[in-house]
N, C-alpha and C. Protein backbone atom coordinates (compact mmCIF):
# COMPACT_ATOMS: atom_id res chain seq x y z
N UNK A 1 -38.80 41.67 1.89
CA UNK A 1 -37.88 41.17 2.89
C UNK A 1 -36.69 42.11 2.97
N UNK A 2 -36.36 42.50 4.20
CA UNK A 2 -35.26 43.46 4.37
C UNK A 2 -33.91 42.74 4.34
N UNK A 3 -32.90 43.50 3.94
CA UNK A 3 -31.56 42.94 3.88
C UNK A 3 -30.91 43.00 5.25
N UNK A 4 -30.03 42.05 5.48
CA UNK A 4 -29.26 42.05 6.72
C UNK A 4 -28.10 43.03 6.54
N UNK A 5 -27.91 43.96 7.48
CA UNK A 5 -26.81 44.91 7.33
C UNK A 5 -25.45 44.20 7.31
N UNK A 6 -24.54 44.79 6.59
CA UNK A 6 -23.20 44.20 6.45
C UNK A 6 -22.49 44.08 7.79
N UNK A 7 -22.74 45.05 8.67
CA UNK A 7 -22.07 45.00 9.97
C UNK A 7 -22.53 43.79 10.78
N UNK A 8 -23.78 43.40 10.64
CA UNK A 8 -24.26 42.21 11.37
C UNK A 8 -23.57 40.95 10.85
N UNK A 9 -23.39 40.87 9.54
CA UNK A 9 -22.68 39.72 8.97
C UNK A 9 -21.24 39.69 9.45
N UNK A 10 -20.62 40.87 9.49
CA UNK A 10 -19.23 40.92 9.95
C UNK A 10 -19.11 40.59 11.44
N UNK A 11 -20.08 41.03 12.23
CA UNK A 11 -20.05 40.70 13.66
C UNK A 11 -20.21 39.20 13.86
N UNK A 12 -21.16 38.59 13.13
CA UNK A 12 -21.34 37.14 13.23
C UNK A 12 -20.09 36.40 12.78
N UNK A 13 -19.49 36.85 11.67
CA UNK A 13 -18.27 36.20 11.19
C UNK A 13 -17.13 36.36 12.19
N UNK A 14 -17.04 37.53 12.81
CA UNK A 14 -15.98 37.75 13.80
C UNK A 14 -16.16 36.85 15.02
N UNK A 15 -17.41 36.72 15.47
CA UNK A 15 -17.66 35.86 16.64
C UNK A 15 -17.34 34.40 16.30
N UNK A 16 -17.77 33.95 15.13
CA UNK A 16 -17.48 32.56 14.73
C UNK A 16 -15.97 32.34 14.58
N UNK A 17 -15.30 33.32 14.00
CA UNK A 17 -13.85 33.17 13.82
C UNK A 17 -13.15 33.14 15.18
N UNK A 18 -13.61 33.97 16.11
CA UNK A 18 -13.01 33.99 17.45
C UNK A 18 -13.24 32.67 18.16
N UNK A 19 -14.45 32.10 18.05
CA UNK A 19 -14.73 30.80 18.67
C UNK A 19 -13.81 29.73 18.09
N UNK A 20 -13.65 29.74 16.77
CA UNK A 20 -12.76 28.76 16.14
C UNK A 20 -11.32 28.96 16.55
N UNK A 21 -10.89 30.21 16.62
CA UNK A 21 -9.51 30.49 17.01
C UNK A 21 -9.22 30.03 18.43
N UNK A 22 -10.15 30.30 19.34
CA UNK A 22 -9.98 29.85 20.72
C UNK A 22 -9.94 28.33 20.76
N UNK A 23 -10.76 27.68 19.95
CA UNK A 23 -10.75 26.22 19.90
C UNK A 23 -9.42 25.67 19.42
N UNK A 24 -8.82 26.33 18.44
CA UNK A 24 -7.51 25.87 17.95
C UNK A 24 -6.44 26.06 19.01
N UNK A 25 -6.50 27.17 19.73
CA UNK A 25 -5.47 27.47 20.71
C UNK A 25 -5.62 26.63 21.97
N UNK A 26 -6.84 26.43 22.44
CA UNK A 26 -7.06 25.80 23.74
C UNK A 26 -7.08 24.28 23.66
N UNK A 27 -7.65 23.71 22.64
CA UNK A 27 -7.86 22.26 22.57
C UNK A 27 -6.56 21.51 22.31
N UNK A 28 -6.48 20.29 22.85
CA UNK A 28 -5.34 19.42 22.60
C UNK A 28 -5.72 18.22 21.74
N UNK A 29 -7.01 17.99 21.58
CA UNK A 29 -7.49 16.89 20.77
C UNK A 29 -7.45 17.33 19.30
N UNK A 30 -6.83 16.55 18.46
CA UNK A 30 -6.66 16.92 17.06
C UNK A 30 -7.99 17.02 16.33
N UNK A 31 -8.94 16.18 16.67
CA UNK A 31 -10.26 16.23 16.03
C UNK A 31 -10.95 17.56 16.32
N UNK A 32 -10.86 18.04 17.56
CA UNK A 32 -11.49 19.31 17.91
C UNK A 32 -10.75 20.48 17.25
N UNK A 33 -9.46 20.33 17.06
CA UNK A 33 -8.71 21.38 16.37
C UNK A 33 -9.17 21.47 14.91
N UNK A 34 -9.38 20.31 14.28
CA UNK A 34 -9.90 20.31 12.90
C UNK A 34 -11.29 20.92 12.84
N UNK A 35 -12.13 20.60 13.82
CA UNK A 35 -13.47 21.18 13.85
C UNK A 35 -13.40 22.70 14.06
N UNK A 36 -12.48 23.15 14.87
CA UNK A 36 -12.33 24.60 15.09
C UNK A 36 -11.84 25.29 13.82
N UNK A 37 -10.97 24.63 13.07
CA UNK A 37 -10.54 25.19 11.79
C UNK A 37 -11.71 25.31 10.83
N UNK A 38 -12.61 24.32 10.87
CA UNK A 38 -13.80 24.39 10.03
C UNK A 38 -14.68 25.57 10.42
N UNK A 39 -14.82 25.82 11.71
CA UNK A 39 -15.61 26.97 12.16
C UNK A 39 -14.97 28.27 11.66
N UNK A 40 -13.63 28.33 11.71
CA UNK A 40 -12.94 29.53 11.23
C UNK A 40 -13.16 29.71 9.72
N UNK A 41 -13.09 28.63 8.96
CA UNK A 41 -13.30 28.74 7.51
C UNK A 41 -14.74 29.14 7.20
N UNK A 42 -15.69 28.61 7.96
CA UNK A 42 -17.09 29.01 7.75
C UNK A 42 -17.32 30.46 8.12
N UNK A 43 -16.59 30.97 9.11
CA UNK A 43 -16.69 32.38 9.46
C UNK A 43 -16.22 33.26 8.29
N UNK A 44 -15.16 32.85 7.66
CA UNK A 44 -14.68 33.58 6.47
C UNK A 44 -15.73 33.53 5.37
N UNK A 45 -16.36 32.36 5.22
CA UNK A 45 -17.42 32.22 4.22
C UNK A 45 -18.60 33.13 4.51
N UNK A 46 -18.98 33.25 5.76
CA UNK A 46 -20.08 34.15 6.13
C UNK A 46 -19.73 35.59 5.79
N UNK A 47 -18.49 35.97 6.04
CA UNK A 47 -18.06 37.33 5.71
C UNK A 47 -18.11 37.57 4.21
N UNK A 48 -17.68 36.60 3.42
CA UNK A 48 -17.73 36.75 1.96
C UNK A 48 -19.18 36.84 1.46
N UNK A 49 -20.04 35.98 2.00
CA UNK A 49 -21.45 36.00 1.58
C UNK A 49 -22.09 37.33 1.96
N UNK A 50 -21.82 37.81 3.18
CA UNK A 50 -22.38 39.09 3.61
C UNK A 50 -21.91 40.24 2.75
N UNK A 51 -20.63 40.26 2.45
CA UNK A 51 -20.10 41.35 1.61
C UNK A 51 -20.65 41.27 0.19
N UNK A 52 -20.74 40.08 -0.35
CA UNK A 52 -21.29 39.92 -1.69
C UNK A 52 -22.75 40.33 -1.77
N UNK A 53 -23.48 40.01 -0.70
CA UNK A 53 -24.89 40.39 -0.66
C UNK A 53 -25.07 41.90 -0.53
N UNK A 54 -24.25 42.52 0.29
CA UNK A 54 -24.37 43.96 0.50
C UNK A 54 -23.97 44.74 -0.75
N UNK A 55 -23.01 44.24 -1.49
CA UNK A 55 -22.53 44.95 -2.68
C UNK A 55 -23.21 44.47 -3.96
N UNK A 56 -24.15 43.54 -3.82
CA UNK A 56 -24.89 42.99 -4.97
C UNK A 56 -23.95 42.44 -6.03
N UNK A 57 -22.96 41.72 -5.58
CA UNK A 57 -21.99 41.09 -6.47
C UNK A 57 -21.98 39.59 -6.19
N UNK A 58 -21.68 38.80 -7.20
CA UNK A 58 -21.61 37.35 -7.03
C UNK A 58 -20.24 36.89 -6.56
N UNK A 59 -19.32 37.82 -6.40
CA UNK A 59 -17.97 37.45 -5.98
C UNK A 59 -17.95 36.78 -4.60
N UNK A 60 -18.85 37.20 -3.72
CA UNK A 60 -18.90 36.60 -2.39
C UNK A 60 -19.26 35.12 -2.44
N UNK A 61 -20.22 34.80 -3.28
CA UNK A 61 -20.62 33.39 -3.41
C UNK A 61 -19.50 32.58 -4.06
N UNK A 62 -18.82 33.16 -5.02
CA UNK A 62 -17.72 32.45 -5.69
C UNK A 62 -16.60 32.18 -4.68
N UNK A 63 -16.29 33.18 -3.87
CA UNK A 63 -15.24 32.98 -2.86
C UNK A 63 -15.68 31.96 -1.82
N UNK A 64 -16.99 31.92 -1.50
CA UNK A 64 -17.48 30.93 -0.55
C UNK A 64 -17.33 29.52 -1.12
N UNK A 65 -17.57 29.35 -2.40
CA UNK A 65 -17.35 28.04 -3.02
C UNK A 65 -15.88 27.65 -2.92
N UNK A 66 -14.99 28.62 -3.12
CA UNK A 66 -13.55 28.36 -2.96
C UNK A 66 -13.24 27.95 -1.53
N UNK A 67 -13.85 28.64 -0.56
CA UNK A 67 -13.62 28.31 0.85
C UNK A 67 -14.14 26.92 1.16
N UNK A 68 -15.31 26.56 0.62
CA UNK A 68 -15.86 25.21 0.83
C UNK A 68 -14.94 24.14 0.26
N UNK A 69 -14.39 24.41 -0.92
CA UNK A 69 -13.46 23.46 -1.53
C UNK A 69 -12.21 23.30 -0.67
N UNK A 70 -11.71 24.41 -0.19
CA UNK A 70 -10.53 24.36 0.69
C UNK A 70 -10.84 23.60 1.98
N UNK A 71 -12.03 23.83 2.53
CA UNK A 71 -12.42 23.14 3.77
C UNK A 71 -12.56 21.64 3.53
N UNK A 72 -13.11 21.25 2.40
CA UNK A 72 -13.27 19.82 2.11
C UNK A 72 -11.91 19.15 1.97
N UNK A 73 -10.97 19.79 1.29
CA UNK A 73 -9.65 19.20 1.15
C UNK A 73 -8.91 19.17 2.48
N UNK A 74 -9.12 20.19 3.31
CA UNK A 74 -8.49 20.22 4.63
C UNK A 74 -9.02 19.08 5.49
N UNK A 75 -10.31 18.83 5.42
CA UNK A 75 -10.91 17.75 6.20
C UNK A 75 -10.39 16.40 5.72
N UNK A 76 -10.29 16.22 4.42
CA UNK A 76 -9.82 14.93 3.89
C UNK A 76 -8.40 14.64 4.35
N UNK A 77 -7.53 15.61 4.20
CA UNK A 77 -6.13 15.41 4.61
C UNK A 77 -6.04 15.29 6.13
N UNK A 78 -6.77 16.14 6.84
CA UNK A 78 -6.72 16.12 8.31
C UNK A 78 -7.23 14.82 8.89
N UNK A 79 -8.34 14.31 8.37
CA UNK A 79 -8.86 13.05 8.89
C UNK A 79 -7.95 11.88 8.54
N UNK A 80 -7.33 11.92 7.37
CA UNK A 80 -6.37 10.86 7.02
C UNK A 80 -5.19 10.87 8.00
N UNK A 81 -4.69 12.06 8.30
CA UNK A 81 -3.60 12.15 9.27
C UNK A 81 -4.05 11.71 10.66
N UNK A 82 -5.29 12.05 11.00
CA UNK A 82 -5.83 11.68 12.31
C UNK A 82 -5.96 10.16 12.44
N UNK A 83 -6.42 9.50 11.39
CA UNK A 83 -6.54 8.04 11.42
C UNK A 83 -5.16 7.40 11.53
N UNK A 84 -4.22 7.93 10.79
CA UNK A 84 -2.84 7.41 10.86
C UNK A 84 -2.25 7.61 12.26
N UNK A 85 -2.51 8.78 12.83
CA UNK A 85 -2.01 9.07 14.18
C UNK A 85 -2.66 8.16 15.22
N UNK A 86 -3.96 7.89 15.04
CA UNK A 86 -4.65 7.00 15.97
C UNK A 86 -4.10 5.58 15.89
N UNK A 87 -3.80 5.12 14.67
CA UNK A 87 -3.26 3.76 14.52
C UNK A 87 -1.87 3.64 15.12
N UNK A 88 -1.05 4.67 14.95
CA UNK A 88 0.34 4.58 15.38
C UNK A 88 0.49 4.83 16.88
N UNK A 89 -0.22 5.83 17.41
CA UNK A 89 -0.01 6.23 18.80
C UNK A 89 -1.18 5.89 19.73
N UNK A 90 -2.28 5.36 19.19
CA UNK A 90 -3.49 5.07 19.95
C UNK A 90 -3.99 6.30 20.71
N UNK A 91 -3.78 7.46 20.15
CA UNK A 91 -4.25 8.70 20.76
C UNK A 91 -4.34 9.78 19.69
N UNK A 92 -5.20 10.77 19.90
CA UNK A 92 -5.29 11.90 18.99
C UNK A 92 -4.86 13.19 19.69
N UNK A 93 -4.12 13.06 20.78
CA UNK A 93 -3.63 14.20 21.53
C UNK A 93 -2.52 14.89 20.73
N UNK A 94 -2.59 16.20 20.63
CA UNK A 94 -1.63 16.94 19.82
C UNK A 94 -0.23 16.91 20.44
N UNK A 95 -0.13 16.70 21.75
CA UNK A 95 1.18 16.64 22.39
C UNK A 95 1.96 15.40 21.96
N UNK A 96 1.26 14.36 21.54
CA UNK A 96 1.92 13.15 21.06
C UNK A 96 2.72 13.46 19.80
N UNK A 97 2.22 14.39 19.00
CA UNK A 97 2.92 14.73 17.75
C UNK A 97 4.29 15.31 18.00
N UNK A 98 4.50 15.94 19.14
CA UNK A 98 5.82 16.52 19.41
C UNK A 98 6.86 15.44 19.66
N UNK A 99 6.41 14.22 19.91
CA UNK A 99 7.35 13.12 20.14
C UNK A 99 7.72 12.40 18.86
N UNK A 100 7.13 12.80 17.74
CA UNK A 100 7.41 12.13 16.47
C UNK A 100 8.81 12.47 15.99
N UNK A 101 9.50 11.47 15.52
CA UNK A 101 10.84 11.66 14.96
C UNK A 101 10.94 10.83 13.69
N UNK A 102 11.56 11.42 12.67
CA UNK A 102 11.84 10.76 11.41
C UNK A 102 10.81 9.89 10.95
């Protein structure tokens, strides 16, 4: 089985990161912003896995586990904030957050 070139992994990671970044910038729904952040974190994970595979080092997989841990904690905190925001404002629109005071 042939190896995937490192440039292909980087191109895939760049495309995924760009899709996530556009989602964060364009979307107003907080749930979609969280999902876009997840896509961005997975893009970083793909880059780490590709680099680790190309260099025959386990560091890429270790960093991917770190990224997965970070993503899981981000989702837990983000969804908790989203539920709180839904209860208080009956909306998950990010513009509602600008009206929050004290």
